[in-house]
mmCIF file of C-alpha atoms in Angstrom:
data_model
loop_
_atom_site.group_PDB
_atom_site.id
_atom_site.type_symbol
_atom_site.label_atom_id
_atom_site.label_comp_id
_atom_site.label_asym_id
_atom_site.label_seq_id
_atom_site.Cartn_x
_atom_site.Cartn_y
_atom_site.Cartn_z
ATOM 1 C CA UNK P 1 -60.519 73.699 -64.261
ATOM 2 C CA UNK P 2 -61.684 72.531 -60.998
ATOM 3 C CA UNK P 3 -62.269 69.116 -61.841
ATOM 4 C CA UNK P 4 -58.747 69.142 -63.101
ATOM 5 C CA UNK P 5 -57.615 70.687 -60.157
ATOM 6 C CA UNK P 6 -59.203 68.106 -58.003
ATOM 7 C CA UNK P 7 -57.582 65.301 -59.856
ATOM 8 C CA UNK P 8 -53.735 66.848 -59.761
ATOM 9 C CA UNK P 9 -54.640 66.634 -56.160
ATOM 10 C CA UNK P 10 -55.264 62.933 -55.739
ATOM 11 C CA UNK P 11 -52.193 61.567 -54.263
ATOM 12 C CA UNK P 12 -50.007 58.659 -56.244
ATOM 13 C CA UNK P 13 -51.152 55.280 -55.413
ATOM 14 C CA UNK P 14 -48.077 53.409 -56.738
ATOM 15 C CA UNK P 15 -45.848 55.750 -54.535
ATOM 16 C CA UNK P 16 -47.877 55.123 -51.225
ATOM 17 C CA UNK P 17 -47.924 51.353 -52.027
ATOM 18 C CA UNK P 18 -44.057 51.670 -52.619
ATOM 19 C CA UNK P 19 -43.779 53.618 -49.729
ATOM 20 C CA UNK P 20 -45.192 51.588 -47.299
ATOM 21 C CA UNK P 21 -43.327 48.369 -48.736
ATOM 22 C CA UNK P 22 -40.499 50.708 -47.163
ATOM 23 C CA UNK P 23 -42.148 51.194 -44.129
ATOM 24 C CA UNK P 24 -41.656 54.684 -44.653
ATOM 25 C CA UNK P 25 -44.199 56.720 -42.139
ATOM 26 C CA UNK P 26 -46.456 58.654 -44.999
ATOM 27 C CA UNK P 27 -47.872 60.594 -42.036
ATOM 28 C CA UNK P 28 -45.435 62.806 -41.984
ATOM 29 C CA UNK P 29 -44.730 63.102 -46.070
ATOM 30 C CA UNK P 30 -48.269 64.512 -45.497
ATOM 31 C CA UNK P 31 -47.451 66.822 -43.106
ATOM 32 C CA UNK P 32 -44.144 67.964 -44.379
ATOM 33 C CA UNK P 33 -43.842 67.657 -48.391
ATOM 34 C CA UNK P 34 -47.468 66.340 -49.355
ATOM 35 C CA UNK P 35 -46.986 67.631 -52.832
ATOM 36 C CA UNK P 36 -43.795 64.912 -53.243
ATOM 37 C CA UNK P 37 -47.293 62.336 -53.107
ATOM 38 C CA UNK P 38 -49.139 64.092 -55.518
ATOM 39 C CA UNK P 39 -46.998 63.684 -58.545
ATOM 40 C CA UNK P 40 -46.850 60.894 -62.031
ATOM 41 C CA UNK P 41 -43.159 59.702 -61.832
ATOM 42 C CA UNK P 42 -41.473 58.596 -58.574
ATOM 43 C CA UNK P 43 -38.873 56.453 -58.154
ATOM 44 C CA UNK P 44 -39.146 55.361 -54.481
ATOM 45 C CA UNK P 45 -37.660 51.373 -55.501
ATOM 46 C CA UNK P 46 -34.607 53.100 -57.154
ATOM 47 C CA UNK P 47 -33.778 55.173 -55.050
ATOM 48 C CA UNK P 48 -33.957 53.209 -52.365
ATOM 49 C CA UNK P 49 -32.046 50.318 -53.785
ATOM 50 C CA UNK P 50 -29.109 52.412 -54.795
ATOM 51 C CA UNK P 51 -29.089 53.786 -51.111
ATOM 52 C CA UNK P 52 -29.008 49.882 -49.698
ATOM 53 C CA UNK P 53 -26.249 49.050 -52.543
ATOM 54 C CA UNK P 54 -24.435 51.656 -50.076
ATOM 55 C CA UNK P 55 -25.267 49.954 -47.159
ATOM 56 C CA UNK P 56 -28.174 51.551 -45.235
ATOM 57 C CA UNK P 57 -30.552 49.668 -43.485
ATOM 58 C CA UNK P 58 -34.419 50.002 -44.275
ATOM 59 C CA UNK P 59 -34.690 51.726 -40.941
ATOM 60 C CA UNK P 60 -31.574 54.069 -42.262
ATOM 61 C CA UNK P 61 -33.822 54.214 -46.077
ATOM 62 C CA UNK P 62 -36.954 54.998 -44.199
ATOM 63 C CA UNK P 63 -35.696 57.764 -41.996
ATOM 64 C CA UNK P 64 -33.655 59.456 -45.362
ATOM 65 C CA UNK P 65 -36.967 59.342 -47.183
ATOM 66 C CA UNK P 66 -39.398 60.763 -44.654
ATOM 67 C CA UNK P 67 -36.779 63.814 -43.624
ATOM 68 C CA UNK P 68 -36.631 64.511 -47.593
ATOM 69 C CA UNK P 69 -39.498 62.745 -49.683
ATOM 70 C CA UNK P 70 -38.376 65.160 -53.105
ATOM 71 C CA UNK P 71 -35.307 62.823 -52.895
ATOM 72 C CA UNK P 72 -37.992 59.759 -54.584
ATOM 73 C CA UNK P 73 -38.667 62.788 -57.541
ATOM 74 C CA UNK P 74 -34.921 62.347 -58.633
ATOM 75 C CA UNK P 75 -33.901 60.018 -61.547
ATOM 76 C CA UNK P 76 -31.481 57.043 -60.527
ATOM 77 C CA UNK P 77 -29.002 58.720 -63.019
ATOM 78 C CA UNK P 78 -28.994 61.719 -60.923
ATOM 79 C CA UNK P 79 -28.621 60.220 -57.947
ATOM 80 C CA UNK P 80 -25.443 58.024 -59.539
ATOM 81 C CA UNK P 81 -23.934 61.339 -60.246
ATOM 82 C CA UNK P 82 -24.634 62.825 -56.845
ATOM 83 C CA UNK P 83 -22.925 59.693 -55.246
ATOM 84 C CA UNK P 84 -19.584 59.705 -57.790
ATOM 85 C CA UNK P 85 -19.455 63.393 -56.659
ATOM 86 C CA UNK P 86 -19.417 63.132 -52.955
ATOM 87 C CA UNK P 87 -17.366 59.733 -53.252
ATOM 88 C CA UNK P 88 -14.350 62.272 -54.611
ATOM 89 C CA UNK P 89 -14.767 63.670 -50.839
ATOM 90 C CA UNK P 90 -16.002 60.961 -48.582
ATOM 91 C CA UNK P 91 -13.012 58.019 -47.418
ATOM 92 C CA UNK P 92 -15.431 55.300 -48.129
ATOM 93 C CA UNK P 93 -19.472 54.340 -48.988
ATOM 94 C CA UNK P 94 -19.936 53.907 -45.216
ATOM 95 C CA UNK P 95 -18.936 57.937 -44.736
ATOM 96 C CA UNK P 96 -21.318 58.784 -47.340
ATOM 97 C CA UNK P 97 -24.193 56.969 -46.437
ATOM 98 C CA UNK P 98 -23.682 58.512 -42.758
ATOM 99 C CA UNK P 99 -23.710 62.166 -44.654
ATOM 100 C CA UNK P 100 -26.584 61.377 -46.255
ATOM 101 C CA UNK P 101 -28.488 60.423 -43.048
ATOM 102 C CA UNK P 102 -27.439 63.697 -41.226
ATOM 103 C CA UNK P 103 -27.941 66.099 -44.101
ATOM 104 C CA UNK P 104 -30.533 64.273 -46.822
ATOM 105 C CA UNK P 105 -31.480 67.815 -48.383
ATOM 106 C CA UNK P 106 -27.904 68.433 -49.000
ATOM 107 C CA UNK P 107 -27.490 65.351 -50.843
ATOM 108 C CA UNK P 108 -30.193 65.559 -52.972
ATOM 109 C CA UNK P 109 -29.954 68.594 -54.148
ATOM 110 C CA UNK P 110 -28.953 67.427 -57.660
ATOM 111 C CA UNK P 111 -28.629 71.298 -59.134
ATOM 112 C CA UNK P 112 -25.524 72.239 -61.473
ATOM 113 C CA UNK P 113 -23.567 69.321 -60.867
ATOM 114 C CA UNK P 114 -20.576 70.434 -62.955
ATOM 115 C CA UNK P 115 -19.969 73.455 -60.940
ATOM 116 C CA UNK P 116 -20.164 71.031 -57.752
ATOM 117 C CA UNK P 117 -17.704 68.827 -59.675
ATOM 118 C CA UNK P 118 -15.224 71.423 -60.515
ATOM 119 C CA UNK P 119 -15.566 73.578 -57.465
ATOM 120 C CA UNK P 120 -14.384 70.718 -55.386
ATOM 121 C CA UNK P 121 -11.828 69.354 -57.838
ATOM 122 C CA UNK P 122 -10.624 73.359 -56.949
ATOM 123 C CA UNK P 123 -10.646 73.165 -53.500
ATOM 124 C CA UNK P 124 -8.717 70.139 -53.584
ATOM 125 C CA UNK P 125 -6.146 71.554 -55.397
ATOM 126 C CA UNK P 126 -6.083 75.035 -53.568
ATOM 127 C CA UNK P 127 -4.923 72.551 -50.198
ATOM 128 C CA UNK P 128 -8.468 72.099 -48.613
ATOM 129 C CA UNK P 129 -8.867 68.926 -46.750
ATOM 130 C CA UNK P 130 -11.564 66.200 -47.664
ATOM 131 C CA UNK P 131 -13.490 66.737 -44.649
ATOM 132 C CA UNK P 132 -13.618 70.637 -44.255
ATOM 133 C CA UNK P 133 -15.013 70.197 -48.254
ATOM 134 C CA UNK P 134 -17.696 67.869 -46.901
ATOM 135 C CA UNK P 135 -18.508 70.168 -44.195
ATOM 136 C CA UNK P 136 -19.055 73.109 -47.103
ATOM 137 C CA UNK P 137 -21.206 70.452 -49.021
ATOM 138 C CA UNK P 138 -23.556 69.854 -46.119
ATOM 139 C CA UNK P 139 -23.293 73.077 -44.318
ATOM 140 C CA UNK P 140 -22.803 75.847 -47.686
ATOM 141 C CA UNK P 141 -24.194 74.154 -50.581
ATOM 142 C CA UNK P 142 -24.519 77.364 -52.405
ATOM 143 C CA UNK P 143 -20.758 78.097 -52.732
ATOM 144 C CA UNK P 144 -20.811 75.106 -55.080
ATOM 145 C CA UNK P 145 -23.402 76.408 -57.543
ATOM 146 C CA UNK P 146 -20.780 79.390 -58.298
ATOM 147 C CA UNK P 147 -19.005 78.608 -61.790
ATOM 148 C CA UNK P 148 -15.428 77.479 -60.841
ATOM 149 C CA UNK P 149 -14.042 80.668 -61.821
ATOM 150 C CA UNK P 150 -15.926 82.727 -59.717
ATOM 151 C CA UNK P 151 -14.671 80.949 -56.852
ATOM 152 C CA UNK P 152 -11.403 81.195 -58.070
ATOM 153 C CA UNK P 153 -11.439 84.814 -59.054
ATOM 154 C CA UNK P 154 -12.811 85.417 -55.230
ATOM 155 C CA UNK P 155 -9.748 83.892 -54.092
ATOM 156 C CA UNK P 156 -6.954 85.710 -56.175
ATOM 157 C CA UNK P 157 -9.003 89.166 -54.960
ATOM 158 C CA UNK P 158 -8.284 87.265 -50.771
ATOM 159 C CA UNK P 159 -4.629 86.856 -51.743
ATOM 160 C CA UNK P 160 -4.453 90.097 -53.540
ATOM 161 C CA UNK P 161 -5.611 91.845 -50.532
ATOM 162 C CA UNK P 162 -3.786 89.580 -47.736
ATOM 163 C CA UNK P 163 -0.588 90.881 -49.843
ATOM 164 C CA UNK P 164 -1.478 94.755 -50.275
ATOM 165 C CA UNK P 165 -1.916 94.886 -46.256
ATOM 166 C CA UNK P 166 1.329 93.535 -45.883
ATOM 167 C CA UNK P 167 0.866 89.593 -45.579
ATOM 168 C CA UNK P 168 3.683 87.568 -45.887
ATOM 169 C CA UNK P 169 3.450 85.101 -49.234
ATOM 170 C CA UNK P 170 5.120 82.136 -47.265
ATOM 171 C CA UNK P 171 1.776 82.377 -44.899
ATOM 172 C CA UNK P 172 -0.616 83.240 -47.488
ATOM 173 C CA UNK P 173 -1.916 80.135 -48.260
ATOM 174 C CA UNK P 174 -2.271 79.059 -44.182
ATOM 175 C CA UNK P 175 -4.169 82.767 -43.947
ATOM 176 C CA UNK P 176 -6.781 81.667 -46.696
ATOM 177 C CA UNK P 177 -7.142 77.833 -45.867
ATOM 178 C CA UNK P 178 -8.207 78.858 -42.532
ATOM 179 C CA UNK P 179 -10.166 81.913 -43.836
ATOM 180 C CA UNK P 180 -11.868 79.420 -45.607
ATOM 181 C CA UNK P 181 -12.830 76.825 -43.441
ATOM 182 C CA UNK P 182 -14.279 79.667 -40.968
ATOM 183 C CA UNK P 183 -15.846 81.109 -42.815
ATOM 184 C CA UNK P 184 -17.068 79.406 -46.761
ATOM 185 C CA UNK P 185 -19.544 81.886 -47.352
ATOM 186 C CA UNK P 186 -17.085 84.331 -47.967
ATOM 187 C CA UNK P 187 -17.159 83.071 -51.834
ATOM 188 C CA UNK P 188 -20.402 84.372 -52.091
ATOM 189 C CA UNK P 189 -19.318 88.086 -51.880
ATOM 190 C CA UNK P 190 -18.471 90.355 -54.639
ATOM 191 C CA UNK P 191 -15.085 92.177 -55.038
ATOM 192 C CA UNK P 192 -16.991 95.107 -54.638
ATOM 193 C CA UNK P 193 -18.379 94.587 -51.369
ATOM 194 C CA UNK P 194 -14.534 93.656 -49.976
ATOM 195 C CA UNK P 195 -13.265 96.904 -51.115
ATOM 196 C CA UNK P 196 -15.111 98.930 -49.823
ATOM 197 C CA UNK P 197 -14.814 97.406 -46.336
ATOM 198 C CA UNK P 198 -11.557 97.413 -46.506
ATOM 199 C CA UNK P 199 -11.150 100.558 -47.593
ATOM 200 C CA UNK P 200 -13.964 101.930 -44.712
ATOM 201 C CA UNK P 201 -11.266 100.351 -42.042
ATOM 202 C CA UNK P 202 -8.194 102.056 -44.021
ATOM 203 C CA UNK P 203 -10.423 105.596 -43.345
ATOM 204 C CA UNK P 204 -11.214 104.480 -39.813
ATOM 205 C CA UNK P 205 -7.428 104.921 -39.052
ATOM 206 C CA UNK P 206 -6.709 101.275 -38.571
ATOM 207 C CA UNK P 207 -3.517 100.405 -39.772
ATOM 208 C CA UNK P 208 -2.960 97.762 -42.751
ATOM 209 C CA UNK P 209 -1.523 95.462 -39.730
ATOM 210 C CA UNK P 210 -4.237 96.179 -37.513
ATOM 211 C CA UNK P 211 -7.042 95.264 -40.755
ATOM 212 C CA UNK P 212 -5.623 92.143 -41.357
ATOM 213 C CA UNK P 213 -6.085 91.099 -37.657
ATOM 214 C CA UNK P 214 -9.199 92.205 -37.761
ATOM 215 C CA UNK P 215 -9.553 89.831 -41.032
ATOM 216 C CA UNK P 216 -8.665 87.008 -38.810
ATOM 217 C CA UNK P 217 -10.475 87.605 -36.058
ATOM 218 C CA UNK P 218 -14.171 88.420 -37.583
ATOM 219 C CA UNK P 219 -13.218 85.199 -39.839
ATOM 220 C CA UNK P 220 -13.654 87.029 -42.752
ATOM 221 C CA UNK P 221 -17.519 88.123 -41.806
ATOM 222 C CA UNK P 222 -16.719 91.694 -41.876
ATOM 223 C CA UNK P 223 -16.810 91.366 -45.878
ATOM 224 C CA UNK P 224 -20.447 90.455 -45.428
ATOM 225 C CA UNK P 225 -21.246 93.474 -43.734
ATOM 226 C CA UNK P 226 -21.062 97.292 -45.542
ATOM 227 C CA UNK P 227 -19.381 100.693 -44.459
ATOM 228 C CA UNK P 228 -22.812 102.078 -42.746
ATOM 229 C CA UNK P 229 -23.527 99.851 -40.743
ATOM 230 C CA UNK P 230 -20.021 99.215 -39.501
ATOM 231 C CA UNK P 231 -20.271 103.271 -39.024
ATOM 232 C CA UNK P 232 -23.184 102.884 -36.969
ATOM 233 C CA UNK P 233 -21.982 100.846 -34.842
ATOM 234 C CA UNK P 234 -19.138 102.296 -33.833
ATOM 235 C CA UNK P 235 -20.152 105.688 -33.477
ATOM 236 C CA UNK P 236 -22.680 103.997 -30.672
ATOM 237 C CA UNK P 237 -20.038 102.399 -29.001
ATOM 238 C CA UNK P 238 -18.081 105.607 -29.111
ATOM 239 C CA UNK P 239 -20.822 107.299 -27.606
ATOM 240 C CA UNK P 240 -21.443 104.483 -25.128
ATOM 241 C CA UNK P 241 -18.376 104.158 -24.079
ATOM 242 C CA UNK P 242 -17.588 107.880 -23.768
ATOM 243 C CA UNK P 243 -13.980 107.359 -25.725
ATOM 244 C CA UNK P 244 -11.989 109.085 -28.103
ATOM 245 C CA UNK P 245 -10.907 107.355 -31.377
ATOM 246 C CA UNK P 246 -8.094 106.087 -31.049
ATOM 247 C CA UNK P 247 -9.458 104.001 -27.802
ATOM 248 C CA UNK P 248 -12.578 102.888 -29.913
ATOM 249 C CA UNK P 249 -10.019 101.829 -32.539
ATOM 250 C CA UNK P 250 -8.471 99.933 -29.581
ATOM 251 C CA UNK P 251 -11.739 98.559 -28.505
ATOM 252 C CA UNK P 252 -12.723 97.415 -31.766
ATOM 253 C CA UNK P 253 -9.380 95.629 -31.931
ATOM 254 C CA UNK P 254 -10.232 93.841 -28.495
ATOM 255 C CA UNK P 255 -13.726 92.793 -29.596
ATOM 256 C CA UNK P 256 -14.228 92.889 -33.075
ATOM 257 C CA UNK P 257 -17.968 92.195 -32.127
ATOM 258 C CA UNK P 258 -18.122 96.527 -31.649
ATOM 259 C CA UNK P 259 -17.986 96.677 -35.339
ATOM 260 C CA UNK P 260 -19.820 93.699 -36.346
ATOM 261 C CA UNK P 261 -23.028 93.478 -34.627
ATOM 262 C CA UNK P 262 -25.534 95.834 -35.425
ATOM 263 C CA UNK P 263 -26.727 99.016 -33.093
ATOM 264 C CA UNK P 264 -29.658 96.765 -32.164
ATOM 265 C CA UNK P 265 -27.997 93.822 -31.493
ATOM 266 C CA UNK P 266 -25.492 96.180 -29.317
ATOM 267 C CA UNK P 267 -28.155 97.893 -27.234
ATOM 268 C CA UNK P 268 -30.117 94.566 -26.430
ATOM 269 C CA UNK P 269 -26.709 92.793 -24.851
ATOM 270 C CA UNK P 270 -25.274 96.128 -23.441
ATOM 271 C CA UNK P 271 -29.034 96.360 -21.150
ATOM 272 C CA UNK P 272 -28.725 92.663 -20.196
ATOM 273 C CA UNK P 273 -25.594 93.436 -18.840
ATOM 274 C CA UNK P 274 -26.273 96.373 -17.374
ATOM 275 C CA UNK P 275 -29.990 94.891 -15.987
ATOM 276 C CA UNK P 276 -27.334 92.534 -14.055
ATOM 277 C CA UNK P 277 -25.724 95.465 -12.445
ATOM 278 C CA UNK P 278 -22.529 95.271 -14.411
ATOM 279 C CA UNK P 279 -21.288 98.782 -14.982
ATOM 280 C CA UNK P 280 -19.956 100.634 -18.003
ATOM 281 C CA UNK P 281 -16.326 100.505 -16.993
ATOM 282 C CA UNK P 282 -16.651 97.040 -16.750
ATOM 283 C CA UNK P 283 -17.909 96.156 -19.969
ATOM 284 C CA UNK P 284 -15.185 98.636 -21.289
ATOM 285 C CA UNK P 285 -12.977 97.010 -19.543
ATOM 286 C CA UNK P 286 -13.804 93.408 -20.731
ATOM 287 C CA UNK P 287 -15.732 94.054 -23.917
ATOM 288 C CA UNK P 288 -15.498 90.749 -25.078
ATOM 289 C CA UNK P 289 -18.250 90.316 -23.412
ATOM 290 C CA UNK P 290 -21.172 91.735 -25.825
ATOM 291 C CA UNK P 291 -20.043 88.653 -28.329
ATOM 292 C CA UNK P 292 -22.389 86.596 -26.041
ATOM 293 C CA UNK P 293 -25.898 86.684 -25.942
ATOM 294 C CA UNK P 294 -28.271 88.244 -23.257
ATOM 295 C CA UNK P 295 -28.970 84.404 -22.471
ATOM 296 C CA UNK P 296 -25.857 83.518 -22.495
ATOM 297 C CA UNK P 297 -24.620 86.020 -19.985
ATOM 298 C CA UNK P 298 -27.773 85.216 -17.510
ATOM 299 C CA UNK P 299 -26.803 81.693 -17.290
ATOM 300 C CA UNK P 300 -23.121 82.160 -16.435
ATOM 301 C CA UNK P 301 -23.567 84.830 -14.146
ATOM 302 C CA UNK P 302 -26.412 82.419 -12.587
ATOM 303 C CA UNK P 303 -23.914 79.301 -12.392
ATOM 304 C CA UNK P 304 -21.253 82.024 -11.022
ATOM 305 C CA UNK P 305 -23.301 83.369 -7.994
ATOM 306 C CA UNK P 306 -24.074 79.757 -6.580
ATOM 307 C CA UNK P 307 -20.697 79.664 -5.935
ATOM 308 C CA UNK P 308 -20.842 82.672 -3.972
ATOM 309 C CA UNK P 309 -18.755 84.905 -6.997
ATOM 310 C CA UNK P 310 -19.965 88.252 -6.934
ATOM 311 C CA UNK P 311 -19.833 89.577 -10.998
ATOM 312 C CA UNK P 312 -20.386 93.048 -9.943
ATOM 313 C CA UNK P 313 -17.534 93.503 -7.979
ATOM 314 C CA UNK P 314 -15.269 91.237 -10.260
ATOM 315 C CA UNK P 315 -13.651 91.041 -13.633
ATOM 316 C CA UNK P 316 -16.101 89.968 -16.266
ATOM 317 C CA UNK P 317 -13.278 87.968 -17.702
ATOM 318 C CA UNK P 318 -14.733 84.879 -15.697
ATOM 319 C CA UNK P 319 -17.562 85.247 -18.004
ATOM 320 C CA UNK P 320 -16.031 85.548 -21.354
ATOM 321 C CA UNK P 321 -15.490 82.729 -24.136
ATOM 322 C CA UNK P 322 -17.124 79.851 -25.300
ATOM 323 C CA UNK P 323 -19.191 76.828 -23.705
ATOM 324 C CA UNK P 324 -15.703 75.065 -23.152
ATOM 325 C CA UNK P 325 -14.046 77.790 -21.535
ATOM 326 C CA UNK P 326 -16.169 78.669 -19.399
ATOM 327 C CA UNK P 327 -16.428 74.992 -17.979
ATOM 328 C CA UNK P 328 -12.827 75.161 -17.631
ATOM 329 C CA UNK P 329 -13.275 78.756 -15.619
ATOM 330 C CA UNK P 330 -16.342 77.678 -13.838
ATOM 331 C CA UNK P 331 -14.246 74.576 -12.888
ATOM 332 C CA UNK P 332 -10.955 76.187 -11.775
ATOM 333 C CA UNK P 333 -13.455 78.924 -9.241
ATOM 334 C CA UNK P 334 -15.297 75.652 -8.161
ATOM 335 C CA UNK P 335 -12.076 73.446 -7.158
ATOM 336 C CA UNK P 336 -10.385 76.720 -5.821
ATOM 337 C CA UNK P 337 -13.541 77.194 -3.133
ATOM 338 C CA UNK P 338 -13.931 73.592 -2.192
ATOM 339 C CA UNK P 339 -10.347 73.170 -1.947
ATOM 340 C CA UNK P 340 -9.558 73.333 1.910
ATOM 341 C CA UNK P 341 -7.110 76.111 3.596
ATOM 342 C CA UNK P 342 -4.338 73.640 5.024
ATOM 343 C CA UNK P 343 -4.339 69.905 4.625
ATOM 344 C CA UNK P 344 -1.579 69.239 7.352
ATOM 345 C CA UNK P 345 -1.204 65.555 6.085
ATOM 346 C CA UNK P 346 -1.015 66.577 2.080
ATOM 347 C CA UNK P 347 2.593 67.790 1.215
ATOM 348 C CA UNK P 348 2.840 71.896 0.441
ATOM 349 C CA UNK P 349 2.910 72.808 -2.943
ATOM 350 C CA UNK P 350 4.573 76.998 -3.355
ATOM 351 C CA UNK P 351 1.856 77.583 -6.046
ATOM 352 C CA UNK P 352 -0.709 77.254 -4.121
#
């Protein structure tokens, strides 16, 4: 057994010799994949002729095969397949060869290739665009492994749902499009799992209105999370924020974060804040503000004190958002300090 052993473990010389024809850096098969080297059958040629039939470069073939060496395990037939099936996505050969150098893995990932067919034949015809589907190939392969009529099925028990809480049918099909795109991974879920969340809200006191703005707003996460955790959380913001429930429900409205982070997750951003001498009533007020990370929040409130803005005795709104809008905040306190107090020459504007 050892001497077999030791001779499954000799690496392929007609794959390193094809390899480095390629120029392909086998350093770094080594140190990633080095069992790709050690196997009979590669197709390294093939693969990377049909790759140069759709117009990459050997720089471009080179860089595809050292980020994902199993891709020169797959058959040329495969490969064919996997390159009709994105084709019914991409606008043209020069789009898919760009996919396949940003996300190789994706791409050769061969696995049940008539669900991937049919799943994106259905999200054609459910009103999906091209590109958000070849965002969900790259970005949520596993959606596609799901027989087409589990997919389906999911989506019927959306609409079913959007309805029952009191969702107009003319928007329905906006409301899950953009469900969709936010969130993909919401096909992996069971009907179970949304039931009971929705019916844990439903308890809660939140109104069928209020649940389907939550729906939006968490982007359809909240079916990935369950009823105790959710519980959890918001009996520790309760407690935190010394309320009663109706103004938790209220909070939780404001910053669906309250109900969808966990009590750990909660703690660790409530004592950054707090470590920054931001007060409770503060963070009440503006609770938005526990969606961002403890990093997050050091860095803006860092930025925001070299320009002489004092956090602790402002509104924490200046903080809130995302990378853009806090630029565009950051800007507007920036301009609004350098701007001088009376240009005598510059003509008066009332706003300002």
């Amino acid at each position: 057994s050892y001497t077999t052993d030791t001779k499954s473990r000799e690496e392929n010389k007609k794959t390193l010799q094809n390899l480095y024809s390629l120029s392909v850096d086998i350093t770094k098969i080594r140190r990633l994949k080095e069992w790709v080297l050690l196997q009979d059958v590669a197709y390294v040629k093939e693969i990377a002729g049909i790759l140069q039939e759709m117009g990459a470069d050997e720089t471009t073939v080179a860089s595809i095969i050292e980020r994902c060496p199993e891709a020169i395990l797959h058959t040329p037939a495969e490969i064919n397949s996997q390159r009709a099936l994105w084709q019914l996505v991409c606008q043209n050969e020069k789009q898919l060869i760009n996919l396949i150098e940003q996300f190789p893995e994706s791409f050769f990932t061969t696995k049940y290739q008539q669900n991937q067919k049919a799943n994106i034949l259905f999200f054609q015809e459910l009103g999906l665009k091209n590109n958000i589907i070849t965002r969900f190939l790259t970005s949520a392969l596993n959606i596609f492994y799901n027989p087409v009529e589990k997919n389906k099925n999911m989506i019927e028990i959306l609409q079913r749902n959007y309805l029952n809480l009191g969702g107009s049918a003319a928007n329905m099909k906006i409301w899950i499009l953009k469900l969709l795109s936010q969130n993909p991974f919401i096909l992996l879920n069971t009907s179970t799992a949304i039931q009971e969340n929705l019916e844990f809200l439903q308890k809660n006191n939140f109104t069928d209105q209020q649940v389907l703005q939550l729906l939006s707003k968490l982007k359809g996460f909240i079916f990935q999370l369950n009823s105790t955790t959710m519980q959890k959380s918001m009996l520790f913001s309760k407690n935190i924020f010394k309320c009663s429930d109706q103004e938790l429900k209220q909070l939780v409205l404001k910053c669906p974060a309250l109900l969808y982070y966990s009590v750990p997750v909660l703690e660790e951003r409530l004592e950054g804040l707090l470590k920054e001498g931001i007060s409770i009533a503060q963070i009440r007020e503006t609770p938005m503000v526990l969606e961002l990370t403890t990093q997050i929040v050091q860095y803006r409130i860092k930025k925001l004190s070299a320009l002489g803005y004092d956090i602790k005795s402002g509104n924490l709104e200046s903080l809130n958002g995302t990378k853009k809008d806090f630029e565009v905040t950051f800007g507007k306190i920036q301009s609004k300090k350098e701007r001088p107090i009376f240009n005598p020459v510059a003509p008066l504007h009332i706003e300002d």
